Coordinates of C-alpha atoms in Angstrom, one line a residue:
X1 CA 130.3 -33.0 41.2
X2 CA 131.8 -31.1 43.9
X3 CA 131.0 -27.8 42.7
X4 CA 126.9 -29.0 41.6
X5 CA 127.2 -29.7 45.9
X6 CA 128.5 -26.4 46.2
X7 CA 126.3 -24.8 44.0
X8 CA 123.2 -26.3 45.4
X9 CA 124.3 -25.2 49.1
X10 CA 124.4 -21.9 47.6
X11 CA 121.1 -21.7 46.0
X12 CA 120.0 -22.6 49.9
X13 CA 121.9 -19.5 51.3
X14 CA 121.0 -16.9 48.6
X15 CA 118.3 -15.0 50.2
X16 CA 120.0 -15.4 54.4
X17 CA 121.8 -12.0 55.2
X18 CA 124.3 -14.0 57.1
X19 CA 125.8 -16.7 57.2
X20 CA 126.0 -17.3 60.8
X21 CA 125.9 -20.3 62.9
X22 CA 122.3 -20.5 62.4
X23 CA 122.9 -21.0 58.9
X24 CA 125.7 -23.3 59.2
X25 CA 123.4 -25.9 61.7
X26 CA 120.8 -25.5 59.3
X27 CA 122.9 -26.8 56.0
X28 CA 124.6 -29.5 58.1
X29 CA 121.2 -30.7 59.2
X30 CA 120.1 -30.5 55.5
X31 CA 123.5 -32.4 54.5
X32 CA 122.8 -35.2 57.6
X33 CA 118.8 -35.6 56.7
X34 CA 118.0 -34.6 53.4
X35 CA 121.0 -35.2 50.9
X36 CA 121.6 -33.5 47.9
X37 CA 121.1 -35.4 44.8
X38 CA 120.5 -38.7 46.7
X39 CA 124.4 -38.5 47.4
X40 CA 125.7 -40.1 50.9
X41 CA 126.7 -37.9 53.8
X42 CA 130.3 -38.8 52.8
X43 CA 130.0 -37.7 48.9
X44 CA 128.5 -34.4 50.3
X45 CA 131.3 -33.7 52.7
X46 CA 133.9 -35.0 50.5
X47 CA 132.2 -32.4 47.8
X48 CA 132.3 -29.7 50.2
X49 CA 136.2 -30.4 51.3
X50 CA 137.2 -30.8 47.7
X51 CA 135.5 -27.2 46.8
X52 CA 136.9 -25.7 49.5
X53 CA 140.4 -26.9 48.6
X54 CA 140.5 -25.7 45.2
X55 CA 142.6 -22.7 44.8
X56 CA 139.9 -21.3 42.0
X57 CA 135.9 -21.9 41.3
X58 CA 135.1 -21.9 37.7
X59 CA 131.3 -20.8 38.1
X60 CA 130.0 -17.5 38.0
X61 CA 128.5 -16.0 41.6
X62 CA 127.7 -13.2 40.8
X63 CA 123.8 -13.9 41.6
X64 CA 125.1 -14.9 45.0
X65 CA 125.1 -12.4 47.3
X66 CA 127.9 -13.5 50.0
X67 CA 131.4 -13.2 48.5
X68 CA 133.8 -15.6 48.0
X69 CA 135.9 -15.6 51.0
X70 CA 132.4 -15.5 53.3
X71 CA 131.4 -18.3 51.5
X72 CA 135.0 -20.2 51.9
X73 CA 134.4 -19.3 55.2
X74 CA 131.0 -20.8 55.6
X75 CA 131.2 -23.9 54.0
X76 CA 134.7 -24.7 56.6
X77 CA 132.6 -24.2 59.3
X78 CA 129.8 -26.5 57.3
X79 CA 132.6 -29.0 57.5
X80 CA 133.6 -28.5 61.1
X81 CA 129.7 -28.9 62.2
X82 CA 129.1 -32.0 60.1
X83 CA 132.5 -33.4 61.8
X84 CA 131.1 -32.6 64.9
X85 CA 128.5 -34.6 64.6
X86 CA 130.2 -37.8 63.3
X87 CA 129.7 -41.0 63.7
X88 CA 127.1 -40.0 60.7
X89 CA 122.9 -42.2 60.7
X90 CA 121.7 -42.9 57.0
X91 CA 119.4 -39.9 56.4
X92 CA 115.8 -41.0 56.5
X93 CA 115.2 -42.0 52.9
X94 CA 117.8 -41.7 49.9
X95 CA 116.9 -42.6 46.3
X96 CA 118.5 -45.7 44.9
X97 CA 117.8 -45.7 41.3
X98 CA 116.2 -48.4 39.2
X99 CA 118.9 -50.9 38.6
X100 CA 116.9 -53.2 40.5
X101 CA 113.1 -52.0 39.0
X102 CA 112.8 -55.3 37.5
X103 CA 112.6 -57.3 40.8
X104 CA 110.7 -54.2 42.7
X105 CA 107.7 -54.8 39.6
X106 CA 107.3 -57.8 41.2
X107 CA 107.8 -57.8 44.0
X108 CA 105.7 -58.3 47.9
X109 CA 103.0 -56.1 48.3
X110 CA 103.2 -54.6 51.1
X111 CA 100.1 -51.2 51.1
X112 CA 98.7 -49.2 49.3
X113 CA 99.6 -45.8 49.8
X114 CA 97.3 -41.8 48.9
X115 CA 99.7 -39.2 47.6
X116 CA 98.8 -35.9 48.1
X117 CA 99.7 -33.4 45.3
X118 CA 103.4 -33.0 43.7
X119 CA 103.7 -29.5 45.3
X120 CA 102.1 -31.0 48.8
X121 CA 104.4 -34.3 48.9
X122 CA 108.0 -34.1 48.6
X123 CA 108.1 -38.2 47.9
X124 CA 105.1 -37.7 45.2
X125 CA 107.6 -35.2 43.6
X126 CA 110.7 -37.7 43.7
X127 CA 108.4 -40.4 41.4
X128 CA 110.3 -40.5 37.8
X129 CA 108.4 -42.5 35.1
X130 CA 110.4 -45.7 34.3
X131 CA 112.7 -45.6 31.7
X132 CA 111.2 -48.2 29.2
X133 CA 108.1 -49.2 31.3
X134 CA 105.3 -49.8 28.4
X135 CA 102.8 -49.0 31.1
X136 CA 104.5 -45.3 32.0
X137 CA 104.9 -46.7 35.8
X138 CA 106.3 -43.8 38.1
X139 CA 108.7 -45.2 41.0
X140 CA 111.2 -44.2 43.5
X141 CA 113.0 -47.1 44.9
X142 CA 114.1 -46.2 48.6
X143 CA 117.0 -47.2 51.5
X144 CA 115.4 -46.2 54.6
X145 CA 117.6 -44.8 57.8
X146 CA 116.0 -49.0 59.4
X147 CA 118.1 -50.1 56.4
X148 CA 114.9 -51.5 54.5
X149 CA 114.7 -51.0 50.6
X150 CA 111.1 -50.2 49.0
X151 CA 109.8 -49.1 46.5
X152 CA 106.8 -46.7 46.2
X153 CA 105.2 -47.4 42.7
X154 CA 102.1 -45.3 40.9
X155 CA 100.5 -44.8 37.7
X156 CA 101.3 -41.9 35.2
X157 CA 99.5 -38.4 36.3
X158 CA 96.8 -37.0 36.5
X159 CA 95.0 -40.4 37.9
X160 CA 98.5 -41.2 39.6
X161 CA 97.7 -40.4 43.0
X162 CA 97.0 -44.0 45.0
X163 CA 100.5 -45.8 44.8
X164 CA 101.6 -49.1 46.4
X165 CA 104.8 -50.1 48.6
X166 CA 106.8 -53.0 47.4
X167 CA 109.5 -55.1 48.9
X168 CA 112.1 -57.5 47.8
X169 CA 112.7 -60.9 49.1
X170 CA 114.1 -61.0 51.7
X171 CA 112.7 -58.4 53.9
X172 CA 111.3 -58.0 57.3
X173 CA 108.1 -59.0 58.4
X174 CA 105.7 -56.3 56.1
X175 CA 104.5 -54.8 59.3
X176 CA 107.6 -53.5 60.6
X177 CA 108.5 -52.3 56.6
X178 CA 105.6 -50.5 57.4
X179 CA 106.3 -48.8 60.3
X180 CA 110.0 -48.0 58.8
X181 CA 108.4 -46.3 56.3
X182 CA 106.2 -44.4 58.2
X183 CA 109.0 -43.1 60.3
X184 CA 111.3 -42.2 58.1
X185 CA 109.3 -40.5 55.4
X186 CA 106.8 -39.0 58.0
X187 CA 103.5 -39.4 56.3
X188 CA 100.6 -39.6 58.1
X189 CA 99.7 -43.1 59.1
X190 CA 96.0 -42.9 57.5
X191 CA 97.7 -42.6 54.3
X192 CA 99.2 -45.8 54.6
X193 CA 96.7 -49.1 54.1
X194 CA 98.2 -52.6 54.6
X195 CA 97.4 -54.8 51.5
X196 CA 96.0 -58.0 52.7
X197 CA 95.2 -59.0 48.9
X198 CA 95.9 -57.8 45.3
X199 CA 93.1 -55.2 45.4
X200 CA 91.9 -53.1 48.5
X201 CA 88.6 -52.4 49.3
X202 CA 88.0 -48.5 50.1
X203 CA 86.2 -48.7 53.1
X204 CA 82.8 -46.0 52.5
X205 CA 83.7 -45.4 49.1
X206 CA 82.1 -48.6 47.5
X207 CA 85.3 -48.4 45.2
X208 CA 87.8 -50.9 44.6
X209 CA 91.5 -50.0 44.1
X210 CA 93.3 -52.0 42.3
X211 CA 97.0 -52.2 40.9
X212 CA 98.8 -49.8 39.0
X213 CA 98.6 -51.8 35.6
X214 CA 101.9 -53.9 34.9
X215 CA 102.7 -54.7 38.6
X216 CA 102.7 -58.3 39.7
X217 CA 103.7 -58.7 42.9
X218 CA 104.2 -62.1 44.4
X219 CA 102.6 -62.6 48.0
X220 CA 102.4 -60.3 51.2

């Protein structure tokens, strides 16, 4: 895994002429609040350390522009700036898997949720269908930076764009799961509709919207 950290760094630095300080805040920051592979702060730095400790890399740069020593060089002072910055925050949202999908399907209701398109919504592109849903449900099941767990369920594409927010019991009062969410994954707040009941009315549409088939939530 250490080198798939490396290599995705990489891939991040392979059209910057150098690799400056600029460059180095900006991969730390990327390490900090948006984590490769859904891997903690610690796996990536551990990653990094681990790379740069090896006497030999086994992959092929020759695509990459920087050579080796530069990018030894770079990824020490990657190290030195995510030190710096220690005692480490949760980044705002990290992908959990769907060891607990079972308990997500039904579980609270919390909103309904608009998606904007996969190549306009970072989260929309994070949905993976479900392995062995029979209704082809998409989810992402989420820690937040507040430390609340939620998961953002939708229908298969191309109608797959109004998703809802569930919880697990026991969470905080939906309102402040809400605002969490909000926060951390910095949509805009008209995208986000508290669910008083199982289907929300769209207000001026005359439309009803109702839950992605095979989700039962218990009670908001």
């Amino acid at each position: 895994m250490h080198l798939g950290v490396v290599m995705g760094i990489l891939y991040c630095v392979q059209f910057s002429r150098e690799l400056g300080d600029a460059e180095v805040g900006r991969i730390a920051g990327m390490v900090l609040e948006q984590p490769l592979y859904d891997l903690t702060v610690e796996e990536q730095y551990a990653a990094v350390a681990a790379a740069v400790a090896a006497d030999a890399w086994d992959q092929d740069l020759s695509w990459q522009p920087h050579a080796e020593p530069e990018v030894r060089d770079f990824l020490r002072r990657v190290l030195e700036r995510l030190d710096a910055a220690r005692p480490w925050r949760e980044p705002p949202m990290r992908a959990l898997g769907f060891d607990r999908w079972e308990q997500y399907k039904r579980g609270t209701l919390l909103a309904h949720v608009r998606l904007y398109s996969l190549s306009q919504d970072r989260l929309h592109a994070r949905l993976r269908t479900v392995p062995g849903d029979p209704d082809g449900l998409r989810g992402v099941v989420l820690r937040l930076r507040s430390g609340d767990e939620v998961a953002l369920v939708a229908p298969p594409l191309p109608d797959g764009h109004d998703a809802v927010l569930l919880a697990v019991a026991p969470h905080r009062p939906a309102a402040e799961v809400i605002e969490a969410f909000l926060t951390h994954t910095e949509y805009e707040r008209e995208r986000v509709s508290p669910a008083a009941r199982r289907t929300w009315w769209r207000r001026g549409t005359g439309r009803s919207r109702a839950l992605p088939p095979g989700v039962r939530p218990g009670a908001s």
